[in-house]
The first five atom37 places (N, CA, C, CB, O) and aatype in JSON, in Angstrom:
{
  "aatype": [12, 3, 13, 16, 10, 3, 10, 3, 11, 8, 5, 10, 6, 11, 9, 6, 11, 9, 10, 3, 6, 6, 10, 9, 3, 10, 7, 19, 15, 2, 19, 9, 10, 10, 3, 10, 0, 7, 2, 19, 9, 19, 2, 10, 3, 2, 7, 2, 16, 5, 8, 3, 19, 18, 15, 10, 0, 0, 10, 0, 0, 7, 2, 13, 7, 0, 19, 15, 0, 12, 0, 2, 10, 9, 7, 6, 5, 6, 13, 15, 10, 10, 13, 8, 11, 7, 6, 16, 3, 15, 9, 8, 13, 15, 11, 19, 16, 3, 3, 10, 10, 10, 10, 15, 9, 13, 7, 11, 6, 19, 15, 10, 7, 13, 10, 1, 10, 11, 19, 15, 6, 0, 19, 1, 11, 9, 6, 15, 10, 13, 7],
  "atom_mask": [
    [1, 1, 1, 1, 1],
    [1, 1, 1, 1, 1],
    [1, 1, 1, 1, 1],
    [1, 1, 1, 1, 1],
    [1, 1, 1, 1, 1],
    [1, 1, 1, 1, 1],
    [1, 1, 1, 1, 1],
    [1, 1, 1, 1, 1],
    [1, 1, 1, 1, 1],
    [1, 1, 1, 1, 1],
    [1, 1, 1, 1, 1],
    [1, 1, 1, 1, 1],
    [1, 1, 1, 1, 1],
    [1, 1, 1, 1, 1],
    [1, 1, 1, 1, 1],
    [1, 1, 1, 1, 1],
    [1, 1, 1, 1, 1],
    [1, 1, 1, 1, 1],
    [1, 1, 1, 1, 1],
    [1, 1, 1, 1, 1],
    [1, 1, 1, 1, 1],
    [1, 1, 1, 1, 1],
    [1, 1, 1, 1, 1],
    [1, 1, 1, 1, 1],
    [1, 1, 1, 1, 1],
    [1, 1, 1, 1, 1],
    [1, 1, 1, 0, 1],
    [1, 1, 1, 1, 1],
    [1, 1, 1, 1, 1],
    [1, 1, 1, 1, 1],
    [1, 1, 1, 1, 1],
    [1, 1, 1, 1, 1],
    [1, 1, 1, 1, 1],
    [1, 1, 1, 1, 1],
    [1, 1, 1, 1, 1],
    [1, 1, 1, 1, 1],
    [1, 1, 1, 1, 1],
    [1, 1, 1, 0, 1],
    [1, 1, 1, 1, 1],
    [1, 1, 1, 1, 1],
    [1, 1, 1, 1, 1],
    [1, 1, 1, 1, 1],
    [1, 1, 1, 1, 1],
    [1, 1, 1, 1, 1],
    [1, 1, 1, 1, 1],
    [1, 1, 1, 1, 1],
    [1, 1, 1, 0, 1],
    [1, 1, 1, 1, 1],
    [1, 1, 1, 1, 1],
    [1, 1, 1, 1, 1],
    [1, 1, 1, 1, 1],
    [1, 1, 1, 1, 1],
    [1, 1, 1, 1, 1],
    [1, 1, 1, 1, 1],
    [1, 1, 1, 1, 1],
    [1, 1, 1, 1, 1],
    [1, 1, 1, 1, 1],
    [1, 1, 1, 1, 1],
    [1, 1, 1, 1, 1],
    [1, 1, 1, 1, 1],
    [1, 1, 1, 1, 1],
    [1, 1, 1, 0, 1],
    [1, 1, 1, 1, 1],
    [1, 1, 1, 1, 1],
    [1, 1, 1, 0, 1],
    [1, 1, 1, 1, 1],
    [1, 1, 1, 1, 1],
    [1, 1, 1, 1, 1],
    [1, 1, 1, 1, 1],
    [1, 1, 1, 1, 1],
    [1, 1, 1, 1, 1],
    [1, 1, 1, 1, 1],
    [1, 1, 1, 1, 1],
    [1, 1, 1, 1, 1],
    [1, 1, 1, 0, 1],
    [1, 1, 1, 1, 1],
    [1, 1, 1, 1, 1],
    [1, 1, 1, 1, 1],
    [1, 1, 1, 1, 1],
    [1, 1, 1, 1, 1],
    [1, 1, 1, 1, 1],
    [1, 1, 1, 1, 1],
    [1, 1, 1, 1, 1],
    [1, 1, 1, 1, 1],
    [1, 1, 1, 1, 1],
    [1, 1, 1, 0, 1],
    [1, 1, 1, 1, 1],
    [1, 1, 1, 1, 1],
    [1, 1, 1, 1, 1],
    [1, 1, 1, 1, 1],
    [1, 1, 1, 1, 1],
    [1, 1, 1, 1, 1],
    [1, 1, 1, 1, 1],
    [1, 1, 1, 1, 1],
    [1, 1, 1, 1, 1],
    [1, 1, 1, 1, 1],
    [1, 1, 1, 1, 1],
    [1, 1, 1, 1, 1],
    [1, 1, 1, 1, 1],
    [1, 1, 1, 1, 1],
    [1, 1, 1, 1, 1],
    [1, 1, 1, 1, 1],
    [1, 1, 1, 1, 1],
    [1, 1, 1, 1, 1],
    [1, 1, 1, 1, 1],
    [1, 1, 1, 1, 1],
    [1, 1, 1, 0, 1],
    [1, 1, 1, 1, 1],
    [1, 1, 1, 1, 1],
    [1, 1, 1, 1, 1],
    [1, 1, 1, 1, 1],
    [1, 1, 1, 1, 1],
    [1, 1, 1, 0, 1],
    [1, 1, 1, 1, 1],
    [1, 1, 1, 1, 1],
    [1, 1, 1, 1, 1],
    [1, 1, 1, 1, 1],
    [1, 1, 1, 1, 1],
    [1, 1, 1, 1, 1],
    [1, 1, 1, 1, 1],
    [1, 1, 1, 1, 1],
    [1, 1, 1, 1, 1],
    [1, 1, 1, 1, 1],
    [1, 1, 1, 1, 1],
    [1, 1, 1, 1, 1],
    [1, 1, 1, 1, 1],
    [1, 1, 1, 1, 1],
    [1, 1, 1, 1, 1],
    [1, 1, 1, 1, 1],
    [1, 1, 1, 1, 1],
    [1, 1, 1, 0, 1]
  ],
  "atom_positions": [
    [[180.84, 48.31, 117.23], [181.54, 49.23, 117.12], [182.23, 49.89, 118.44], [180.81, 49.98, 116.45], [181.5, 50.55, 119.18]],
    [[183.4, 49.75, 118.72], [184.35, 48.91, 120.06], [184.43, 50.66, 119.91], [186.14, 47.34, 119.9], [185.31, 50.67, 120.77]],
    [[184.26, 52.21, 119.56], [184.45, 52.78, 121.09], [184.1, 53.71, 122.18], [185.21, 53.03, 121.16], [182.99, 53.61, 122.71]],
    [[185.17, 54.85, 122.68], [185.07, 54.62, 124.43], [185.73, 56.04, 124.18], [186.08, 53.06, 125.54], [186.84, 56.21, 123.67]],
    [[184.69, 57.27, 124.72], [185.14, 58.73, 124.33], [185.79, 58.79, 125.77], [183.8, 60.07, 123.86], [185.03, 58.94, 126.73]],
    [[187.28, 58.66, 126.0], [187.5, 59.79, 127.31], [187.29, 60.62, 127.31], [188.36, 60.16, 127.81], [187.54, 60.95, 126.16]],
    [[186.88, 61.57, 127.88], [186.46, 62.94, 127.9], [186.31, 63.67, 129.54], [185.0, 62.92, 127.09], [185.18, 63.7, 130.04]],
    [[187.2, 64.11, 130.12], [187.3, 64.94, 131.42], [185.47, 66.02, 131.56], [189.11, 66.23, 131.13], [184.7, 66.44, 130.69]],
    [[185.45, 66.07, 132.92], [183.85, 67.76, 132.34], [185.3, 68.21, 131.72], [182.62, 69.56, 134.19], [185.5, 67.87, 130.55]],
    [[186.04, 68.75, 132.2], [186.87, 70.33, 131.81], [186.71, 69.93, 130.05], [189.15, 70.55, 132.59], [186.32, 70.85, 129.34]],
    [[187.08, 68.29, 129.26], [187.26, 68.8, 128.3], [185.8, 69.03, 127.52], [188.25, 68.07, 127.72], [185.85, 69.61, 126.44]],
    [[184.41, 68.58, 128.07], [183.5, 68.83, 127.85], [183.04, 70.09, 128.08], [183.03, 68.1, 128.2], [182.27, 70.58, 127.24]],
    [[183.56, 71.13, 129.7], [182.98, 72.34, 128.96], [183.94, 73.31, 127.78], [182.54, 73.32, 130.18], [183.47, 74.17, 127.04]],
    [[185.1, 72.98, 127.83], [185.57, 73.76, 126.09], [184.54, 73.88, 124.83], [186.84, 72.77, 125.28], [184.34, 74.78, 124.01]],
    [[183.86, 72.29, 125.09], [183.72, 71.6, 123.86], [182.0, 72.5, 123.83], [183.9, 69.5, 123.94], [181.61, 73.12, 122.84]],
    [[181.48, 72.42, 124.68], [181.1, 73.13, 125.2], [180.74, 74.57, 124.76], [181.7, 72.96, 125.89], [179.74, 74.96, 124.17]],
    [[181.88, 75.31, 125.25], [181.7, 76.41, 125.43], [182.15, 77.13, 123.43], [182.71, 76.81, 126.98], [181.74, 78.07, 122.75]],
    [[183.0, 76.21, 123.26], [183.97, 76.58, 121.4], [182.35, 76.73, 120.93], [185.34, 74.68, 120.16], [182.08, 77.67, 120.18]],
    [[181.69, 76.18, 121.19], [179.89, 75.2, 119.98], [179.48, 76.25, 120.29], [178.52, 73.48, 120.44], [179.2, 76.88, 119.27]],
    [[179.19, 77.09, 121.66], [178.1, 77.98, 121.66], [178.56, 79.56, 121.1], [177.52, 77.98, 123.21], [177.78, 80.43, 120.7]],
    [[180.44, 79.68, 121.24], [180.81, 80.83, 121.31], [180.3, 80.58, 119.39], [182.56, 81.23, 122.1], [179.17, 80.8, 118.93]],
    [[181.35, 80.16, 118.7], [181.16, 79.5, 116.9], [179.63, 79.66, 116.87], [181.71, 77.44, 116.5], [179.23, 80.81, 116.74]],
    [[178.85, 78.83, 116.94], [177.49, 78.17, 116.54], [176.29, 79.08, 117.47], [177.51, 76.28, 117.0], [175.21, 79.65, 117.3]],
    [[176.99, 78.87, 118.23], [174.73, 78.94, 118.81], [175.09, 80.67, 118.55], [173.84, 78.26, 121.58], [174.62, 81.37, 117.65]],
    [[176.02, 81.07, 119.56], [176.14, 82.71, 118.92], [175.82, 83.82, 117.82], [177.02, 82.83, 118.75], [175.31, 84.95, 117.77]],
    [[176.6, 82.52, 116.69], [176.03, 83.04, 114.86], [174.64, 83.09, 114.78], [176.44, 81.86, 113.47], [174.1, 84.12, 114.36]],
    [[173.89, 81.96, 115.17], [172.27, 81.65, 115.28], [172.14, 81.21, 114.95], [0.0, 0.0, 0.0], [171.27, 81.39, 114.1]],
    [[172.77, 79.96, 115.04], [171.7, 78.12, 114.9], [171.71, 78.25, 116.08], [172.35, 76.28, 114.25], [172.38, 78.44, 117.09]],
    [[170.37, 78.02, 115.51], [169.59, 76.83, 116.54], [169.34, 75.8, 118.06], [169.71, 76.17, 116.01], [168.83, 75.75, 119.18]],
    [[170.25, 75.01, 116.9], [170.72, 73.94, 117.37], [171.92, 73.56, 116.94], [169.97, 73.09, 117.24], [172.21, 73.88, 115.8]],
    [[173.31, 72.43, 118.1], [174.3, 71.98, 117.52], [174.49, 70.38, 118.42], [175.54, 73.17, 117.56], [173.65, 69.76, 119.08]],
    [[175.35, 70.19, 118.25], [175.01, 68.42, 118.5], [176.0, 67.52, 118.19], [173.83, 67.82, 117.62], [176.29, 67.11, 117.07]],
    [[176.48, 67.24, 119.2], [178.28, 66.19, 119.38], [177.8, 64.87, 119.11], [179.26, 66.06, 121.32], [176.73, 64.56, 119.64]],
    [[178.09, 64.43, 118.73], [178.11, 63.48, 117.99], [178.65, 62.39, 117.66], [178.11, 63.77, 117.46], [179.14, 62.47, 116.53]],
    [[178.83, 61.06, 118.31], [179.37, 59.93, 117.81], [178.61, 59.18, 117.21], [179.91, 59.27, 118.6], [177.4, 59.23, 117.42]],
    [[179.32, 58.0, 116.01], [179.04, 57.51, 114.94], [177.6, 56.17, 115.31], [180.6, 57.01, 114.33], [176.68, 55.72, 114.63]],
    [[178.0, 55.96, 116.46], [176.48, 55.36, 117.63], [175.07, 55.87, 117.21], [176.58, 56.08, 119.48], [174.09, 55.18, 116.93]],
    [[175.21, 57.58, 117.21], [174.09, 58.05, 117.46], [174.08, 58.83, 118.35], [0.0, 0.0, 0.0], [173.5, 59.9, 118.18]],
    [[174.9, 58.45, 119.92], [175.48, 59.02, 121.35], [175.32, 60.62, 121.58], [177.16, 58.69, 121.44], [176.39, 61.23, 121.67]],
    [[174.46, 61.17, 121.66], [175.05, 62.71, 121.99], [175.67, 62.52, 123.76], [173.42, 64.18, 121.83], [175.32, 62.2, 124.89]],
    [[176.95, 63.03, 122.83], [177.7, 63.06, 124.02], [178.12, 65.31, 123.96], [179.46, 61.55, 123.76], [178.51, 65.79, 125.02]],
    [[178.01, 65.94, 123.16], [176.89, 67.11, 123.57], [175.76, 68.49, 123.01], [177.57, 67.66, 124.22], [175.67, 69.02, 121.9]],
    [[175.12, 68.7, 124.07], [173.48, 69.18, 122.94], [173.64, 70.3, 123.63], [171.53, 68.3, 123.03], [174.09, 70.14, 124.77]],
    [[173.27, 71.96, 123.1], [173.43, 72.64, 122.89], [171.79, 74.19, 121.85], [174.63, 71.91, 122.55], [171.11, 74.47, 120.87]],
    [[172.04, 74.37, 122.64], [170.11, 75.13, 121.93], [170.81, 76.54, 121.4], [168.29, 75.69, 123.7], [172.0, 76.8, 121.29]],
    [[169.71, 77.32, 121.12], [168.76, 78.78, 122.01], [168.16, 78.96, 122.62], [168.12, 79.48, 121.77], [167.62, 80.06, 122.71]],
    [[167.96, 78.05, 123.32], [165.95, 78.29, 123.99], [164.84, 78.23, 123.14], [0.0, 0.0, 0.0], [163.79, 78.42, 123.74]],
    [[164.71, 78.02, 121.84], [163.74, 78.73, 121.06], [164.04, 76.89, 120.4], [164.13, 80.65, 120.05], [164.6, 77.04, 119.31]],
    [[163.94, 75.95, 120.57], [163.61, 74.32, 119.58], [162.82, 73.09, 120.59], [165.52, 73.41, 118.99], [162.59, 73.1, 121.8]],
    [[162.57, 72.19, 119.68], [161.86, 71.8, 120.42], [162.58, 70.18, 119.57], [160.17, 72.5, 120.48], [161.98, 70.31, 118.5]],
    [[163.1, 69.36, 119.47], [163.55, 68.81, 119.09], [163.49, 67.74, 119.96], [164.36, 69.28, 118.7], [163.81, 67.74, 121.15]],
    [[162.89, 66.45, 119.02], [164.34, 65.43, 119.71], [165.31, 64.83, 120.5], [164.86, 65.45, 119.6], [165.35, 63.86, 121.26]],
    [[165.91, 65.49, 120.19], [167.65, 65.54, 119.81], [168.11, 64.13, 119.76], [168.7, 66.4, 121.06], [168.98, 63.87, 118.93]],
    [[167.75, 63.34, 120.4], [167.61, 61.69, 120.57], [167.38, 60.28, 119.15], [166.16, 61.64, 121.53], [167.82, 59.25, 118.66]],
    [[166.66, 61.0, 119.13], [166.11, 61.11, 117.56], [166.59, 61.03, 116.17], [165.71, 62.09, 117.42], [166.4, 60.22, 115.26]],
    [[167.74, 62.88, 116.37], [168.12, 62.54, 115.59], [169.68, 63.12, 115.5], [167.21, 62.73, 114.75], [170.39, 63.76, 114.73]],
    [[169.74, 62.54, 116.69], [171.78, 62.11, 117.03], [171.59, 60.2, 115.98], [172.39, 61.69, 120.1], [172.21, 59.88, 114.97]],
    [[170.65, 59.44, 116.67], [170.52, 58.13, 115.94], [170.48, 58.45, 114.35], [169.11, 57.31, 116.43], [171.37, 57.96, 113.64]],
    [[169.3, 59.4, 113.67], [169.1, 59.21, 112.6], [169.71, 59.93, 111.54], [168.08, 59.21, 112.57], [169.49, 59.81, 110.34]],
    [[170.91, 61.11, 112.42], [172.44, 61.28, 111.8], [173.52, 59.94, 112.18], [173.16, 62.83, 112.54], [173.31, 59.08, 111.32]],
    [[173.9, 59.77, 112.53], [174.31, 59.06, 112.26], [174.35, 57.67, 110.8], [174.14, 59.07, 113.21], [174.94, 57.64, 109.72]],
    [[173.62, 56.93, 111.34], [173.07, 56.89, 110.2], [172.16, 56.96, 109.14], [0.0, 0.0, 0.0], [171.6, 56.1, 108.46]],
    [[172.14, 58.31, 109.16], [172.84, 58.89, 108.29], [174.49, 58.47, 107.09], [172.95, 59.79, 109.17], [175.0, 57.95, 106.1]],
    [[174.56, 59.08, 108.06], [176.0, 59.42, 108.1], [176.52, 57.82, 107.33], [176.65, 59.81, 110.0], [176.77, 57.72, 106.13]],
    [[176.58, 57.11, 107.96], [176.83, 55.81, 107.99], [176.17, 55.68, 106.21], [0.0, 0.0, 0.0], [176.98, 55.63, 105.28]],
    [[174.79, 55.63, 105.97], [175.09, 55.31, 104.72], [175.62, 56.1, 103.86], [174.24, 54.94, 104.24], [176.19, 55.41, 103.01]],
    [[175.72, 57.08, 103.66], [176.6, 58.38, 102.48], [177.71, 57.67, 102.66], [176.85, 60.36, 102.91], [178.06, 57.18, 101.59]],
    [[178.78, 57.26, 104.0], [179.77, 57.11, 103.41], [180.14, 55.21, 102.6], [180.71, 57.73, 104.58], [181.14, 54.64, 102.14]],
    [[178.73, 54.86, 102.8], [178.57, 54.32, 101.99], [178.87, 54.18, 101.04], [178.1, 54.32, 101.95], [179.68, 53.42, 100.52]],
    [[177.69, 55.55, 100.37], [177.84, 54.77, 98.54], [179.13, 56.22, 98.85], [175.83, 54.95, 96.62], [179.72, 55.71, 99.81]],
    [[179.63, 57.17, 98.69], [181.53, 57.06, 99.18], [181.91, 56.39, 98.33], [182.15, 56.31, 100.63], [182.25, 56.45, 97.15]],
    [[181.76, 55.47, 99.41], [182.76, 54.07, 99.07], [182.65, 53.09, 97.94], [182.66, 53.13, 100.13], [183.33, 52.39, 97.2]],
    [[181.59, 53.38, 98.19], [180.66, 52.73, 96.26], [181.33, 53.53, 95.26], [178.5, 53.24, 95.88], [182.17, 52.95, 94.57]],
    [[181.15, 54.59, 95.09], [181.89, 55.75, 93.9], [183.09, 56.15, 94.26], [181.12, 57.18, 93.66], [183.3, 57.36, 94.32]],
    [[184.14, 55.21, 94.59], [185.53, 55.38, 95.04], [186.57, 56.46, 95.74], [0.0, 0.0, 0.0], [187.79, 56.57, 95.59]],
    [[185.36, 57.44, 96.81], [185.93, 57.83, 97.73], [186.17, 56.85, 99.01], [185.31, 58.88, 97.93], [185.66, 55.74, 99.13]],
    [[187.14, 57.53, 100.05], [187.33, 56.94, 101.38], [185.81, 56.98, 102.03], [188.52, 57.84, 102.31], [185.06, 56.14, 102.52]],
    [[185.74, 58.44, 101.76], [184.0, 59.36, 102.58], [183.78, 60.4, 102.98], [183.41, 59.03, 103.77], [184.7, 60.88, 103.64]],
    [[182.62, 61.19, 102.81], [181.86, 62.43, 101.91], [182.58, 62.82, 103.63], [179.58, 62.55, 101.17], [182.59, 61.83, 104.36]],
    [[183.11, 64.02, 104.2], [183.58, 64.48, 105.63], [182.85, 65.17, 105.89], [184.75, 65.06, 105.91], [182.6, 65.24, 107.1]],
    [[181.81, 66.38, 104.63], [180.38, 67.25, 105.14], [178.86, 67.08, 104.51], [180.65, 68.82, 104.87], [178.82, 67.32, 103.31]],
    [[177.46, 66.67, 105.19], [176.73, 66.01, 104.37], [175.27, 68.41, 104.84], [176.14, 63.45, 105.24], [175.42, 69.39, 105.57]],
    [[174.43, 68.0, 103.98], [173.74, 69.52, 103.97], [172.19, 68.54, 103.0], [175.05, 71.3, 102.73], [171.79, 67.83, 102.07]],
    [[171.93, 69.36, 104.29], [170.36, 68.92, 103.97], [169.94, 70.69, 104.09], [169.39, 67.51, 105.45], [170.24, 71.46, 105.01]],
    [[169.13, 71.0, 102.82], [168.33, 71.87, 103.23], [167.09, 72.31, 103.07], [168.74, 72.5, 103.12], [166.71, 72.18, 101.91]],
    [[166.25, 72.81, 103.86], [164.47, 72.66, 104.27], [164.12, 74.11, 104.13], [0.0, 0.0, 0.0], [164.89, 75.06, 104.28]],
    [[162.36, 74.13, 103.68], [162.27, 75.06, 103.49], [162.32, 76.05, 104.78], [161.4, 74.98, 102.76], [162.18, 77.24, 104.47]],
    [[162.49, 75.76, 106.26], [162.32, 76.79, 107.09], [163.62, 76.48, 107.1], [161.36, 76.92, 108.31], [164.69, 76.91, 106.67]],
    [[163.03, 75.33, 107.91], [165.52, 74.64, 108.46], [166.32, 74.24, 108.03], [166.2, 73.59, 109.26], [165.89, 74.23, 106.88]],
    [[167.69, 73.66, 107.93], [168.31, 73.02, 107.63], [169.45, 72.87, 108.33], [168.34, 73.19, 106.72], [170.08, 73.83, 108.79]],
    [[169.87, 71.36, 108.48], [171.72, 70.62, 108.33], [172.48, 69.94, 107.8], [172.2, 70.07, 108.94], [172.37, 69.02, 106.99]],
    [[173.4, 70.46, 108.36], [174.95, 70.09, 108.43], [175.08, 69.56, 109.31], [175.93, 70.95, 108.45], [174.9, 69.67, 110.52]],
    [[175.67, 68.48, 108.18], [176.67, 67.52, 109.25], [178.31, 67.61, 109.16], [176.35, 65.85, 108.94], [178.67, 67.87, 108.01]],
    [[178.91, 67.52, 109.67], [180.11, 68.12, 109.8], [181.54, 67.12, 110.18], [179.81, 69.16, 110.88], [182.27, 67.96, 110.71]],
    [[182.19, 66.05, 110.19], [183.3, 64.83, 110.68], [183.88, 65.81, 111.1], [184.2, 63.71, 109.68], [184.24, 66.82, 110.49]],
    [[184.01, 65.46, 112.55], [185.13, 66.24, 113.75], [186.31, 64.5, 113.72], [183.92, 66.77, 116.12], [186.72, 63.96, 112.69]],
    [[186.49, 64.17, 114.69], [187.67, 63.1, 113.96], [186.55, 62.09, 113.74], [189.24, 62.4, 115.05], [185.33, 62.17, 113.68]],
    [[187.46, 61.07, 113.63], [186.36, 59.96, 112.84], [185.83, 59.23, 113.69], [186.9, 58.92, 111.79], [185.6, 58.06, 113.39]],
    [[185.49, 59.74, 115.06], [183.86, 59.19, 116.07], [182.92, 60.42, 116.17], [184.19, 58.66, 118.05], [181.71, 60.61, 116.31]],
    [[183.38, 60.72, 116.11], [182.0, 62.28, 116.45], [182.18, 62.99, 115.22], [182.38, 63.73, 118.03], [183.2, 63.13, 114.55]],
    [[180.83, 63.47, 115.0], [180.21, 64.08, 113.46], [179.62, 65.79, 114.31], [178.34, 62.66, 112.54], [180.32, 66.22, 115.22]],
    [[178.84, 66.27, 114.03], [178.61, 68.23, 114.81], [177.82, 67.32, 113.86], [179.58, 70.31, 114.73], [178.1, 66.48, 113.0]],
    [[176.46, 67.97, 114.52], [175.39, 68.51, 113.32], [174.07, 69.82, 113.49], [174.54, 67.09, 112.96], [173.03, 69.51, 114.07]],
    [[174.18, 70.75, 113.12], [174.45, 71.93, 113.47], [173.15, 72.49, 113.01], [175.75, 72.48, 112.93], [173.46, 73.14, 112.02]],
    [[171.84, 72.59, 113.19], [169.85, 72.73, 112.8], [170.12, 74.6, 112.87], [168.15, 71.77, 114.72], [170.12, 75.41, 113.8]],
    [[170.33, 74.72, 111.45], [169.76, 76.79, 111.52], [168.99, 76.64, 110.84], [170.66, 78.3, 110.97], [168.38, 75.62, 110.54]],
    [[168.86, 78.44, 110.2], [167.47, 78.81, 109.71], [168.67, 79.14, 108.77], [0.0, 0.0, 0.0], [169.85, 78.82, 108.68]],
    [[167.58, 80.1, 107.96], [167.36, 81.29, 106.64], [168.27, 82.69, 107.18], [165.29, 81.84, 106.42], [168.79, 83.59, 106.53]],
    [[168.25, 82.51, 108.23], [169.35, 83.28, 108.59], [170.7, 83.71, 109.07], [169.13, 83.51, 108.87], [171.29, 84.58, 109.71]],
    [[170.81, 82.92, 108.58], [172.46, 81.62, 109.5], [173.17, 81.71, 107.6], [171.62, 78.63, 110.43], [172.53, 80.81, 107.05]],
    [[173.9, 82.2, 106.77], [174.04, 81.68, 106.09], [175.13, 80.94, 105.6], [173.67, 82.18, 105.7], [176.28, 81.27, 105.9]],
    [[174.89, 79.95, 104.87], [175.44, 78.52, 104.94], [177.34, 78.53, 103.75], [173.75, 77.23, 104.05], [178.05, 77.53, 103.63]],
    [[177.58, 79.59, 103.27], [179.31, 79.76, 103.54], [179.08, 79.95, 104.68], [0.0, 0.0, 0.0], [178.27, 79.11, 105.07]],
    [[179.44, 80.78, 105.6], [179.23, 81.24, 106.93], [179.65, 80.32, 108.55], [177.74, 81.46, 106.81], [180.47, 80.51, 109.46]],
    [[178.27, 79.0, 108.18], [178.26, 78.66, 108.86], [179.47, 77.4, 108.72], [177.07, 78.67, 109.07], [179.89, 76.59, 109.55]],
    [[179.74, 77.6, 107.55], [180.73, 75.98, 107.2], [181.99, 76.64, 107.94], [181.18, 75.38, 105.03], [182.68, 75.94, 108.68]],
    [[182.45, 78.81, 107.61], [184.01, 78.63, 107.82], [183.78, 78.65, 109.29], [185.17, 79.89, 107.15], [184.78, 78.62, 110.0]],
    [[182.25, 78.7, 110.02], [182.81, 78.77, 111.5], [182.5, 77.28, 112.23], [181.97, 80.12, 112.42], [182.63, 77.02, 113.43]],
    [[182.04, 76.34, 111.11], [181.83, 74.72, 111.86], [183.4, 74.77, 111.61], [180.64, 73.11, 110.95], [183.92, 74.16, 112.55]],
    [[184.27, 75.19, 110.82], [185.04, 74.06, 110.31], [186.44, 74.95, 111.86], [185.47, 74.06, 107.86], [187.25, 74.37, 112.59]],
    [[186.16, 76.15, 111.77], [186.76, 77.0, 113.22], [186.65, 76.03, 114.16], [185.88, 78.44, 113.81], [187.68, 75.47, 114.52]],
    [[184.84, 75.46, 115.0], [184.77, 73.83, 115.98], [185.44, 73.17, 115.51], [183.56, 72.89, 116.12], [186.24, 72.4, 116.06]],
    [[185.35, 73.26, 114.94], [185.96, 70.95, 114.64], [188.03, 71.54, 114.35], [184.7, 69.57, 111.64], [188.49, 70.74, 113.54]],
    [[188.66, 72.14, 114.59], [189.34, 72.5, 114.5], [190.3, 72.59, 116.3], [188.82, 73.41, 113.63], [191.34, 72.05, 116.68]],
    [[189.04, 73.83, 117.2], [189.41, 73.56, 117.82], [189.92, 72.78, 119.13], [189.28, 73.94, 117.55], [190.87, 72.76, 119.9]],
    [[188.01, 71.77, 118.77], [187.59, 70.81, 119.18], [188.47, 69.4, 118.8], [186.33, 70.91, 118.78], [188.45, 68.49, 119.63]],
    [[189.13, 69.28, 117.7], [190.2, 68.64, 116.98], [191.05, 68.77, 118.68], [190.93, 69.62, 115.24], [191.12, 67.86, 119.5]],
    [[191.57, 70.07, 118.82], [193.26, 69.82, 119.46], [193.13, 69.55, 121.08], [194.41, 71.48, 119.24], [193.93, 69.56, 122.01]],
    [[191.86, 69.31, 120.98], [191.75, 69.1, 122.73], [191.88, 67.5, 123.28], [190.06, 69.67, 123.32], [191.75, 66.9, 124.35]],
    [[192.31, 67.13, 121.55], [192.45, 65.16, 121.54], [193.4, 64.64, 121.23], [191.65, 64.29, 120.65], [193.64, 63.44, 121.22]],
    [[194.71, 66.36, 120.68], [195.22, 66.19, 120.92], [196.85, 65.32, 121.5], [0.0, 0.0, 0.0], [197.58, 65.87, 122.33]]
  ]
}
């Protein structure tokens, strides 16, 4: 993969602010912005998580790649959104740009529908920074 992300400090701070206000304030426990190679660009949490963020990012990128390959096999260009429901925590993946994914980890207290709405708003705001 030949990809270079060119963000300055100001853009990174804006992305962190967007993710904090849209998702962490909603009750999401952990938000990771990563590239398709699994490199962590931004990692925010609510202070109560102890996840291995780098392993999560690498596995999330691999999972997204595998699911994208499955989409191609059935004639879809991609599945831009993935969701895995657990007993206590769930994971929501969303494609931000062609090269970036947003991974949100959240508990039962967060509604999936509301999370999807807030993720869409956050993605739209982040995309505008690359405009």
